[in-house]
Amino acid sequence: MNYHESTKHSEISLRTSGHYLDWANKPSQFKIYEDLTSISLPKNFPQPEAEPLTAISGRSLQTEPLNLGLTELAELLHFSAGLTRKHRFGGELHYMRAASATGALYPIELYVVAGDIAGLESGVYHFDPLGFQLSRIRKGDCRAELAAVSNESIALAPATIVFTSLAWKNAWKYEARSYRHWFWDGGVIAANLIALSASMGSPIRIVQGFVDQTVNELLGLQDEEEATICLSPIGPKGQPSTDHQLKRIDPIQPKVQPLSEEETKYAGIWEAHRATFLQSKEEVDKWAKVPLETSNSQSTTYPKITIPPPMIETTTSRRLGEVILQRGSTRRFSRSPITLSQLSTVLRSSTGPIPRDCLPKSENLIETYFIANAVEGLAPGSYFYRGEQNSLEELKRGELRQMSAYLCLGQPLFGDASAVFFLMTRLREVLGALGNRGYRAAQLEGGIVAGKIYLSAYALGLGASGSTFYDDAVTEFFSPHSREKGTMIAVALGVPAYKARMGRVLPQFT
């Protein structure tokens, strides 16, 4: 894909970039609608009490799914994208959220397309995390209309959460490369939502096949400002709408406060995004059924190491809600070692099947490479994780702290980490099978795996931090094993060098 090649990082591209951060024009933290009816979300929602690692893996923890009402919806929204910390940044009060975001810019917006659920009339709503409320964009049950341009399961779900990206929020800092971040930042929220839904006994699906233009119009999104990236039907299957006549979706333009005084449009972002559009339900159905055939990784000449089973029993004192509130992006690692059991637990919990509309359940797009700097029971070096065999392939042995820092744009943090994961994919083969839409699928899966690494790390009392990287240098370093693979995202894992303040359900929401 031309976009991917043109936005690769290299030492030359960074050194010759004239981009600077215009702090006076920094985008607002929140999308604020004007003149819309708002419905307050319940503030007495429970904290998820599930065993975290099982939930993070997506395995259901309840024999009977909970009915979805407004209180359960509030719990899902808060622990996937709600506000959990606040601090002063200059003269501005800045909020942190339940899932990480590149640059703490939080470009992902959540919408709810709901049927009649307990405490909420059917309609299309925008989630406002600051007011902890839903702003109603459309009245009436639009599930059938949404399902008619996406996935049939949406018609039977009580509600569907729609993920969008406000492009300027992230492009302000990351320019054209920020299109990749749409899916990284959406993926980490999806990882939270997968764990939360599993804890409620109602596993979800991530739907990436939909008619873009129609869904964007349903939400009233402004063209070349905001766009839909995925859908997630939530709650146990129910009855479809009794009205079998599809409604006409008239265009709307809700009034929204501007994010900045000025916005820069990066043509490359929108050219890449339009190149991944699906134009009809027929295209959607065809795309979702395409099989993916990838080449086997080289595996015969590398030493293999069987990894120990996960450490689920050691986390019984920490619940899923606590893990999400504790999660942050570690800013300083101690260089202390983690154990091989901890590494194995993170690998097993963060990889594996992803519930989605495309690809068989057993197929993944992401392959996990990593540099081990300080792992007890594992020699320092570079490795490939072979999940289906629960084993590692040793690629290179040796002290590689300088290399793990260099590959992550020379940031010392990633040399201090105990291990640094590079989540890669066979991009040419993915695009050959899934078309340009496959780019979204690969990037989003990278974000989901990164989000699960974050949650798994904090479930074990460790820390994690995501990073961008020198694209071709990563492929070259892990070659010949990684030949023809591209990196989606990098994530560091290690022991924090400080005791971070735990997030919380902020007082205004209690």
Short mmCIF file of C-alpha atoms in Angstrom, two decimals:
data_model
loop_
_atom_site.label_atom_id
_atom_site.label_comp_id
_atom_site.label_asym_id
_atom_site.label_seq_id
_atom_site.Cartn_x
_atom_site.Cartn_y
_atom_site.Cartn_z
CA MET A 1 0.00 0.00 0.00
CA ASN A 2 1.45 3.34 -1.07
CA TYR A 3 0.32 5.07 2.12
CA HIS A 4 2.24 2.64 4.34
CA GLU A 5 5.45 3.07 2.36
CA SER A 6 5.18 6.86 2.25
CA THR A 7 4.71 7.17 6.03
CA LYS A 8 7.57 4.95 7.16
CA HIS A 9 9.92 6.39 9.79
CA SER A 10 13.66 6.49 9.20
CA GLU A 11 16.47 8.51 10.72
CA ILE A 12 16.50 10.71 7.62
CA SER A 13 12.73 11.30 7.60
CA LEU A 14 12.75 12.41 11.23
CA ARG A 15 15.81 14.61 10.93
CA THR A 16 14.51 16.38 7.83
CA SER A 17 10.99 16.91 9.16
CA GLY A 18 10.13 20.54 9.75
CA HIS A 19 7.07 19.71 11.79
CA TYR A 20 6.64 21.36 15.19
CA LEU A 21 3.87 21.35 17.78
CA ASP A 22 1.75 24.51 17.76
CA TRP A 23 0.61 24.40 21.37
CA ALA A 24 -1.65 27.42 20.95
CA ASN A 25 -3.60 25.43 18.35
CA LYS A 26 -3.69 22.10 20.22
CA PRO A 27 -7.02 20.32 19.65
CA SER A 28 -9.62 20.20 22.39
CA GLN A 29 -9.69 17.05 24.52
CA PHE A 30 -13.41 16.49 23.86
CA LYS A 31 -15.94 16.55 21.06
CA ILE A 32 -18.74 18.82 22.27
CA TYR A 33 -22.11 18.99 20.54
CA GLU A 34 -24.32 22.06 20.76
CA ASP A 35 -28.11 21.99 21.16
CA LEU A 36 -28.52 18.22 21.51
CA THR A 37 -30.57 16.46 24.16
CA SER A 38 -28.33 14.65 26.66
CA ILE A 39 -29.13 11.71 28.89
CA SER A 40 -27.04 11.31 32.06
CA LEU A 41 -25.49 7.89 32.54
CA PRO A 42 -25.92 6.18 35.92
CA LYS A 43 -23.07 6.90 38.31
CA ASN A 44 -23.63 3.90 40.54
CA PHE A 45 -22.32 1.38 38.01
CA PRO A 46 -20.30 -1.52 39.47
CA GLN A 47 -16.59 -2.16 38.96
CA PRO A 48 -15.79 -5.32 36.98
CA GLU A 49 -14.87 -8.04 39.48
CA ALA A 50 -13.75 -10.73 37.04
CA GLU A 51 -10.39 -12.51 37.15
CA PRO A 52 -8.49 -10.25 34.74
CA LEU A 53 -6.28 -12.53 32.65
CA THR A 54 -9.09 -14.85 31.62
CA ALA A 55 -11.25 -11.86 30.69
CA ILE A 56 -8.40 -10.20 28.76
CA SER A 57 -8.05 -13.33 26.64
CA GLY A 58 -11.73 -12.94 25.75
CA ARG A 59 -13.02 -16.11 27.41
CA SER A 60 -16.49 -15.71 28.92
CA LEU A 61 -16.58 -15.81 32.73
CA GLN A 62 -20.33 -16.12 33.29
CA THR A 63 -22.64 -19.02 32.54
CA GLU A 64 -25.58 -16.65 32.10
CA PRO A 65 -25.05 -13.37 30.25
CA LEU A 66 -26.15 -10.20 31.99
CA ASN A 67 -29.02 -8.30 30.45
CA LEU A 68 -27.85 -5.03 28.98
CA GLY A 69 -29.43 -1.98 30.61
CA LEU A 70 -28.28 1.61 31.01
CA THR A 71 -26.23 0.74 34.13
CA GLU A 72 -24.34 -2.02 32.31
CA LEU A 73 -23.82 0.29 29.34
CA ALA A 74 -22.37 2.93 31.69
CA GLU A 75 -19.94 0.34 33.08
CA LEU A 76 -18.82 -0.69 29.59
CA LEU A 77 -18.34 2.89 28.40
CA HIS A 78 -16.51 4.08 31.50
CA PHE A 79 -14.06 1.18 31.72
CA SER A 80 -13.36 1.21 27.98
CA ALA A 81 -13.08 4.96 27.30
CA GLY A 82 -14.05 6.88 30.44
CA LEU A 83 -11.97 9.37 32.43
CA THR A 84 -9.81 7.87 35.18
CA ARG A 85 -7.20 10.54 36.03
CA LYS A 86 -6.84 14.30 35.87
CA HIS A 87 -3.92 16.66 36.30
CA ARG A 88 -2.86 20.21 35.52
CA PHE A 89 -0.89 20.72 32.31
CA GLY A 90 0.10 24.37 32.24
CA GLY A 91 -3.11 26.23 32.87
CA GLU A 92 -5.29 23.44 31.51
CA LEU A 93 -6.93 20.56 33.34
CA HIS A 94 -6.04 17.40 31.40
CA TYR A 95 -7.85 14.08 31.69
CA MET A 96 -6.50 10.58 31.15
CA ARG A 97 -8.74 7.70 30.12
CA ALA A 98 -9.30 4.00 30.74
CA ALA A 99 -7.42 2.97 27.58
CA SER A 100 -4.17 4.43 26.31
CA ALA A 101 -3.87 6.78 23.33
CA THR A 102 -0.84 7.85 21.34
CA GLY A 103 0.35 11.22 22.60
CA ALA A 104 -2.55 11.20 25.13
CA LEU A 105 -4.61 12.91 22.41
CA TYR A 106 -7.59 10.51 22.49
CA PRO A 107 -8.90 10.78 18.92
CA ILE A 108 -11.37 7.88 19.25
CA GLU A 109 -15.03 8.75 19.78
CA LEU A 110 -17.68 6.21 20.78
CA TYR A 111 -21.29 6.20 19.63
CA VAL A 112 -24.14 3.92 20.67
CA VAL A 113 -26.80 2.66 18.26
CA ALA A 114 -29.42 1.32 20.68
CA GLY A 115 -32.73 -0.46 20.59
CA ASP A 116 -35.00 -0.10 23.58
CA ILE A 117 -32.87 -1.13 26.55
CA ALA A 118 -33.76 -0.65 30.20
CA GLY A 119 -33.40 3.03 31.03
CA LEU A 120 -32.67 4.24 27.49
CA GLU A 121 -34.93 4.95 24.55
CA SER A 122 -33.88 3.63 21.18
CA GLY A 123 -31.72 6.01 19.19
CA VAL A 124 -28.24 6.95 18.05
CA TYR A 125 -26.09 8.56 20.76
CA HIS A 126 -22.61 10.02 21.23
CA PHE A 127 -20.73 9.16 24.43
CA ASP A 128 -19.49 12.29 26.21
CA PRO A 129 -16.89 11.12 28.78
CA LEU A 130 -16.53 14.57 30.38
CA GLY A 131 -20.21 14.97 31.20
CA PHE A 132 -20.62 11.20 31.47
CA GLN A 133 -23.70 11.36 29.35
CA LEU A 134 -25.12 10.34 25.99
CA SER A 135 -25.98 13.05 23.47
CA ARG A 136 -28.84 11.94 21.24
CA ILE A 137 -28.12 12.36 17.52
CA ARG A 138 -31.14 10.47 16.14
CA LYS A 139 -34.38 9.16 17.60
CA GLY A 140 -35.66 5.67 16.92
CA ASP A 141 -34.29 2.17 16.50
CA CYS A 142 -31.68 2.18 13.69
CA ARG A 143 -30.25 -1.27 14.35
CA ALA A 144 -31.85 -2.80 11.27
CA GLU A 145 -30.54 0.01 9.09
CA LEU A 146 -27.05 -0.41 10.50
CA ALA A 147 -27.18 -4.20 10.10
CA ALA A 148 -28.31 -3.80 6.48
CA VAL A 149 -24.95 -2.19 5.64
CA SER A 150 -22.71 -4.21 7.95
CA ASN A 151 -23.30 -7.48 9.84
CA GLU A 152 -26.58 -9.25 10.58
CA SER A 153 -25.64 -9.78 14.25
CA ILE A 154 -26.11 -6.05 14.82
CA ALA A 155 -29.86 -6.35 14.28
CA LEU A 156 -30.12 -8.83 17.18
CA ALA A 157 -27.81 -7.05 19.66
CA PRO A 158 -29.47 -4.67 22.15
CA ALA A 159 -26.90 -2.03 21.20
CA THR A 160 -23.83 -1.51 19.06
CA ILE A 161 -20.86 0.65 20.02
CA VAL A 162 -19.39 2.44 17.01
CA PHE A 163 -15.75 3.59 17.05
CA THR A 164 -14.77 6.66 15.03
CA SER A 165 -11.60 8.73 14.75
CA LEU A 166 -11.45 12.52 14.82
CA ALA A 167 -8.50 12.84 12.47
CA TRP A 168 -7.17 16.27 13.48
CA LYS A 169 -6.80 15.31 17.14
CA ASN A 170 -3.93 12.99 16.31
CA ALA A 171 -2.68 14.57 13.08
CA TRP A 172 -1.85 17.75 15.04
CA LYS A 173 1.15 15.85 16.40
CA TYR A 174 1.74 12.89 14.09
CA GLU A 175 0.79 14.33 10.67
CA ALA A 176 0.00 11.87 7.86
CA ARG A 177 1.35 8.86 9.80
CA SER A 178 -1.49 9.39 12.27
CA TYR A 179 -3.85 7.31 10.09
CA ARG A 180 -2.08 4.28 11.54
CA HIS A 181 -2.91 5.61 15.01
CA TRP A 182 -6.65 5.52 14.31
CA PHE A 183 -6.47 1.75 14.58
CA TRP A 184 -3.85 1.56 17.34
CA ASP A 185 -5.95 3.84 19.55
CA GLY A 186 -9.18 2.12 18.55
CA GLY A 187 -7.63 -1.28 19.15
CA VAL A 188 -6.64 -0.63 22.76
CA ILE A 189 -10.21 0.49 23.53
CA ALA A 190 -11.49 -2.64 21.80
CA ALA A 191 -9.17 -4.73 24.02
CA ASN A 192 -10.80 -3.22 27.11
CA LEU A 193 -14.25 -3.81 25.66
CA ILE A 194 -13.45 -7.46 24.83
CA ALA A 195 -12.34 -8.06 28.44
CA LEU A 196 -15.33 -6.23 29.92
CA SER A 197 -17.83 -8.07 27.76
CA ALA A 198 -16.24 -11.42 28.65
CA SER A 199 -16.54 -10.53 32.33
CA MET A 200 -20.28 -9.93 31.81
CA GLY A 201 -20.76 -13.23 30.01
CA SER A 202 -21.58 -11.56 26.68
CA PRO A 203 -18.58 -11.89 24.36
CA ILE A 204 -18.59 -9.31 21.59
CA ARG A 205 -17.58 -9.16 17.94
CA ILE A 206 -15.41 -6.56 16.27
CA VAL A 207 -17.03 -5.71 12.94
CA GLN A 208 -14.84 -4.03 10.33
CA GLY A 209 -16.97 -4.80 7.29
CA PHE A 210 -19.52 -2.04 6.68
CA VAL A 211 -20.55 0.45 4.01
CA ASP A 212 -18.50 3.45 5.12
CA GLN A 213 -20.52 6.27 3.62
CA THR A 214 -23.84 5.06 5.05
CA VAL A 215 -22.52 4.49 8.57
CA ASN A 216 -20.80 7.88 8.60
CA GLU A 217 -24.07 9.51 7.50
CA LEU A 218 -26.01 7.64 10.18
CA LEU A 219 -23.73 9.20 12.81
CA GLY A 220 -23.77 12.64 11.19
CA LEU A 221 -19.99 12.71 10.73
CA GLN A 222 -18.35 15.53 8.83
CA ASP A 223 -16.51 14.32 5.73
CA GLU A 224 -12.69 14.52 5.98
CA GLU A 225 -12.92 15.32 9.69
CA GLU A 226 -14.17 12.11 11.32
CA ALA A 227 -14.74 8.57 10.11
CA THR A 228 -15.94 5.19 11.38
CA ILE A 229 -13.31 2.52 11.99
CA CYS A 230 -15.24 -0.40 13.50
CA LEU A 231 -18.50 -1.53 15.11
CA SER A 232 -19.06 -3.70 18.16
CA PRO A 233 -22.47 -5.23 18.91
CA ILE A 234 -22.81 -5.72 22.68
CA GLY A 235 -25.11 -7.62 25.00
CA PRO A 236 -26.89 -10.97 24.61
CA LYS A 237 -28.79 -11.71 21.42
CA GLY A 238 -32.36 -10.52 21.52
CA GLN A 239 -35.26 -9.93 19.19
CA PRO A 240 -34.93 -7.78 16.08
CA SER A 241 -37.06 -4.71 15.59
CA THR A 242 -40.72 -5.48 14.84
CA ASP A 243 -40.60 -2.85 12.08
CA HIS A 244 -39.32 -4.73 9.02
CA GLN A 245 -39.40 -1.66 6.77
CA LEU A 246 -35.95 -0.09 6.52
CA LYS A 247 -36.04 3.62 7.32
CA ARG A 248 -34.52 6.25 5.11
CA ILE A 249 -31.39 7.70 6.74
CA ASP A 250 -31.60 11.42 6.04
CA PRO A 251 -28.33 13.37 6.22
CA ILE A 252 -27.84 15.41 9.38
CA GLN A 253 -25.19 17.90 10.45
CA PRO A 254 -25.24 18.34 14.23
CA LYS A 255 -23.47 21.49 15.34
CA VAL A 256 -20.13 20.74 16.99
CA GLN A 257 -17.67 23.06 18.69
CA PRO A 258 -14.42 23.35 16.68
CA LEU A 259 -11.44 21.42 18.04
CA SER A 260 -8.93 24.20 17.21
CA GLU A 261 -8.90 27.61 15.63
CA GLU A 262 -7.25 26.06 12.59
CA GLU A 263 -7.09 22.49 11.28
CA THR A 264 -4.66 21.05 8.78
CA LYS A 265 -6.07 18.50 6.35
CA TYR A 266 -3.55 15.81 5.38
CA ALA A 267 -4.62 14.62 1.95
CA GLY A 268 -2.66 11.37 2.32
CA ILE A 269 -4.81 10.31 5.27
CA TRP A 270 -8.07 10.69 3.40
CA GLU A 271 -6.74 9.23 0.16
CA ALA A 272 -5.62 6.14 2.09
CA HIS A 273 -8.91 5.91 3.97
CA ARG A 274 -11.08 6.24 0.86
CA ALA A 275 -8.97 3.55 -0.83
CA THR A 276 -10.16 1.13 1.90
CA PHE A 277 -13.91 1.91 1.53
CA LEU A 278 -16.55 -0.73 0.96
CA GLN A 279 -19.33 0.63 -1.25
CA SER A 280 -22.18 -1.88 -0.87
CA LYS A 281 -23.51 -4.70 1.29
CA GLU A 282 -22.45 -7.13 -1.44
CA GLU A 283 -18.86 -5.89 -1.11
CA VAL A 284 -19.11 -6.18 2.68
CA ASP A 285 -20.31 -9.79 2.56
CA LYS A 286 -17.69 -10.76 0.00
CA TRP A 287 -14.90 -9.12 2.00
CA ALA A 288 -15.87 -10.82 5.26
CA LYS A 289 -15.76 -14.28 3.66
CA VAL A 290 -12.35 -14.03 1.98
CA PRO A 291 -9.94 -16.75 3.24
CA LEU A 292 -6.42 -15.72 4.14
CA GLU A 293 -3.54 -17.97 3.15
CA THR A 294 -0.17 -16.91 4.49
CA SER A 295 3.26 -18.46 4.13
CA ASN A 296 4.62 -20.41 7.07
CA SER A 297 7.26 -18.67 9.14
CA GLN A 298 10.75 -20.14 9.00
CA SER A 299 10.88 -22.54 11.90
CA THR A 300 13.20 -25.45 11.20
CA THR A 301 16.62 -23.95 11.94
CA TYR A 302 15.97 -21.92 15.09
CA PRO A 303 16.32 -23.28 18.63
CA LYS A 304 12.93 -23.73 20.29
CA ILE A 305 12.07 -22.95 23.90
CA THR A 306 8.83 -24.19 25.44
CA ILE A 307 7.32 -21.52 27.68
CA PRO A 308 5.62 -22.21 31.03
CA PRO A 309 1.83 -22.04 31.51
CA PRO A 310 0.18 -18.71 32.41
CA MET A 311 0.13 -17.41 35.99
CA ILE A 312 -3.62 -16.87 36.32
CA GLU A 313 -3.75 -18.18 39.86
CA THR A 314 -1.34 -15.49 41.08
CA THR A 315 -3.67 -12.58 40.23
CA THR A 316 -6.73 -13.55 42.25
CA SER A 317 -6.38 -10.51 44.52
CA ARG A 318 -6.58 -8.04 41.63
CA ARG A 319 -9.86 -7.62 39.76
CA LEU A 320 -10.42 -6.49 36.18
CA GLY A 321 -11.75 -3.08 37.21
CA GLU A 322 -8.67 -2.45 39.37
CA VAL A 323 -6.36 -3.47 36.51
CA ILE A 324 -8.02 -1.01 34.12
CA LEU A 325 -7.83 1.80 36.67
CA GLN A 326 -4.18 1.01 37.43
CA ARG A 327 -3.20 0.90 33.74
CA GLY A 328 -1.12 3.76 32.42
CA SER A 329 1.83 4.24 30.11
CA THR A 330 5.03 3.59 32.04
CA ARG A 331 7.49 6.46 31.64
CA ARG A 332 10.49 4.91 33.40
CA PHE A 333 11.52 1.26 33.75
CA SER A 334 13.89 0.06 36.48
CA ARG A 335 15.87 -2.40 34.30
CA SER A 336 14.87 -5.12 36.78
CA PRO A 337 14.13 -8.54 35.30
CA ILE A 338 10.72 -10.06 34.86
CA THR A 339 10.25 -13.84 35.02
CA LEU A 340 9.78 -16.17 32.09
CA SER A 341 6.39 -17.10 33.59
CA GLN A 342 5.34 -13.45 33.52
CA LEU A 343 6.47 -13.11 29.91
CA SER A 344 4.62 -16.32 29.00
CA THR A 345 1.46 -15.08 30.71
CA VAL A 346 1.51 -11.80 28.80
CA LEU A 347 2.11 -13.59 25.49
CA ARG A 348 -0.67 -16.13 26.01
CA SER A 349 -3.22 -13.60 27.28
CA SER A 350 -2.60 -11.02 24.57
CA THR A 351 -2.49 -13.25 21.49
CA GLY A 352 -4.94 -15.80 20.18
CA PRO A 353 -8.41 -15.61 18.62
CA ILE A 354 -10.11 -12.24 18.19
CA PRO A 355 -13.91 -12.23 17.84
CA ARG A 356 -14.57 -10.47 14.53
CA ASP A 357 -16.57 -10.59 11.36
CA CYS A 358 -13.71 -11.54 9.03
CA LEU A 359 -11.30 -14.51 9.03
CA PRO A 360 -11.84 -17.87 10.74
CA LYS A 361 -11.64 -17.74 14.53
CA SER A 362 -8.23 -19.47 14.58
CA GLU A 363 -6.54 -17.08 12.13
CA ASN A 364 -4.60 -14.01 13.18
CA LEU A 365 -2.86 -11.35 11.16
CA ILE A 366 -0.32 -10.31 13.81
CA GLU A 367 2.90 -12.20 14.51
CA THR A 368 4.84 -11.39 17.67
CA TYR A 369 8.58 -10.71 17.71
CA PHE A 370 10.41 -9.35 20.73
CA ILE A 371 13.75 -8.42 22.22
CA ALA A 372 14.38 -9.85 25.68
CA ASN A 373 16.63 -7.58 27.75
CA ALA A 374 16.01 -8.89 31.26
CA VAL A 375 13.91 -12.05 31.57
CA GLU A 376 14.87 -14.57 34.25
CA GLY A 377 15.22 -17.99 32.64
CA LEU A 378 15.66 -16.60 29.12
CA ALA A 379 18.94 -15.52 27.56
CA PRO A 380 19.05 -11.90 26.31
CA GLY A 381 18.36 -11.80 22.59
CA SER A 382 15.64 -11.62 19.96
CA TYR A 383 12.78 -14.10 19.68
CA PHE A 384 9.68 -15.07 17.73
CA TYR A 385 6.60 -16.31 19.59
CA ARG A 386 4.91 -19.34 18.04
CA GLY A 387 1.55 -19.26 19.78
CA GLU A 388 0.07 -22.46 18.40
CA GLN A 389 2.99 -24.38 19.93
CA ASN A 390 3.39 -22.22 23.06
CA SER A 391 7.06 -21.87 22.26
CA LEU A 392 9.71 -19.33 21.35
CA GLU A 393 12.18 -19.43 18.50
CA GLU A 394 15.54 -17.94 19.41
CA LEU A 395 16.66 -15.72 16.53
CA LYS A 396 19.74 -13.94 17.91
CA ARG A 397 21.42 -14.16 21.28
CA GLY A 398 23.15 -11.23 22.94
CA GLU A 399 22.80 -7.96 24.82
CA LEU A 400 20.39 -5.83 22.77
CA ARG A 401 19.29 -2.95 25.00
CA GLN A 402 20.80 -0.39 22.65
CA MET A 403 19.05 -2.01 19.71
CA SER A 404 15.61 -2.11 21.35
CA ALA A 405 15.99 1.61 22.16
CA TYR A 406 17.23 2.46 18.67
CA LEU A 407 14.40 0.65 16.88
CA CYS A 408 11.89 2.70 18.93
CA LEU A 409 13.27 6.01 17.59
CA GLY A 410 16.22 5.95 19.98
CA GLN A 411 14.09 6.34 23.12
CA PRO A 412 16.02 5.17 26.23
CA LEU A 413 12.77 3.92 27.80
CA PHE A 414 12.73 1.02 25.34
CA GLY A 415 16.30 0.07 26.19
CA ASP A 416 15.44 -0.02 29.89
CA ALA A 417 12.42 -2.30 29.39
CA SER A 418 12.66 -5.99 30.26
CA ALA A 419 11.20 -6.91 26.86
CA VAL A 420 10.03 -5.01 23.79
CA PHE A 421 7.40 -6.52 21.48
CA PHE A 422 7.23 -5.73 17.77
CA LEU A 423 3.83 -6.73 16.38
CA MET A 424 4.30 -7.56 12.71
CA THR A 425 2.22 -8.79 9.79
CA ARG A 426 2.71 -10.15 6.26
CA LEU A 427 1.26 -6.96 4.83
CA ARG A 428 1.63 -7.84 1.16
CA GLU A 429 -0.21 -11.15 1.65
CA VAL A 430 -2.88 -9.53 3.84
CA LEU A 431 -3.59 -6.88 1.21
CA GLY A 432 -3.54 -9.50 -1.53
CA ALA A 433 -6.28 -11.49 0.22
CA LEU A 434 -8.34 -8.80 1.97
CA GLY A 435 -7.72 -5.89 -0.37
CA ASN A 436 -6.98 -2.42 0.92
CA ARG A 437 -9.48 -3.00 3.75
CA GLY A 438 -6.98 -5.52 5.07
CA TYR A 439 -4.75 -2.62 6.09
CA ARG A 440 -7.35 -1.53 8.62
CA ALA A 441 -7.73 -5.11 9.85
CA ALA A 442 -3.98 -5.57 10.41
CA GLN A 443 -3.51 -2.23 12.14
CA LEU A 444 -6.57 -2.72 14.37
CA GLU A 445 -5.43 -6.22 15.37
CA GLY A 446 -2.06 -4.72 16.27
CA GLY A 447 -3.85 -2.21 18.49
CA ILE A 448 -5.96 -4.92 20.13
CA VAL A 449 -2.90 -7.07 20.89
CA ALA A 450 -1.09 -3.99 22.24
CA GLY A 451 -4.09 -3.21 24.46
CA LYS A 452 -4.09 -6.75 25.80
CA ILE A 453 -0.35 -6.51 26.52
CA TYR A 454 -1.05 -3.36 28.54
CA LEU A 455 -3.82 -5.00 30.56
CA SER A 456 -1.91 -8.26 31.07
CA ALA A 457 1.14 -6.35 32.28
CA TYR A 458 -0.83 -4.44 34.90
CA ALA A 459 -2.67 -7.58 35.97
CA LEU A 460 0.78 -8.96 36.88
CA GLY A 461 1.92 -5.78 38.65
CA LEU A 462 4.21 -4.79 35.77
CA GLY A 463 4.18 -1.79 33.43
CA ALA A 464 3.95 -1.22 29.68
CA SER A 465 4.34 1.55 27.13
CA GLY A 466 3.64 1.72 23.39
CA SER A 467 5.86 3.24 20.74
CA THR A 468 6.29 4.02 17.10
CA PHE A 469 9.46 2.74 15.37
CA TYR A 470 11.85 2.79 12.43
CA ASP A 471 9.85 0.59 10.05
CA ASP A 472 12.45 -0.92 7.76
CA ALA A 473 15.06 -1.17 10.51
CA VAL A 474 12.75 -3.45 12.53
CA THR A 475 12.18 -5.75 9.55
CA GLU A 476 15.90 -5.83 8.81
CA PHE A 477 16.84 -6.56 12.42
CA PHE A 478 14.55 -9.61 12.72
CA SER A 479 15.41 -10.87 9.23
CA PRO A 480 15.65 -13.33 7.64
CA HIS A 481 12.79 -14.60 9.82
CA SER A 482 10.77 -11.41 9.37
CA ARG A 483 11.46 -10.92 5.68
CA GLU A 484 8.41 -9.46 3.86
CA LYS A 485 6.77 -8.44 7.16
CA GLY A 486 5.88 -4.95 8.32
CA THR A 487 5.56 -3.67 11.86
CA MET A 488 2.19 -2.40 13.09
CA ILE A 489 3.13 -1.23 16.61
CA ALA A 490 5.76 -1.73 19.33
CA VAL A 491 5.10 -2.23 23.06
CA ALA A 492 7.58 -2.32 25.94
CA LEU A 493 7.09 -4.49 29.04
CA GLY A 494 8.97 -4.17 32.31
CA VAL A 495 9.15 -3.25 35.98
CA PRO A 496 8.22 0.40 36.61
CA ALA A 497 10.90 2.47 38.35
CA TYR A 498 8.28 4.31 40.39
CA LYS A 499 4.94 3.68 42.07
CA ALA A 500 2.26 5.13 39.81
CA ARG A 501 -0.84 6.74 41.24
CA MET A 502 -3.81 4.51 40.61
CA GLY A 503 -6.62 5.85 38.45
CA ARG A 504 -10.11 5.94 39.84
CA VAL A 505 -13.73 6.59 39.08
CA LEU A 506 -13.44 10.37 39.40
CA PRO A 507 -15.57 12.07 42.11
CA GLN A 508 -17.83 13.80 39.59
CA PHE A 509 -18.93 10.34 38.38
CA THR A 510 -19.80 8.91 41.79
#
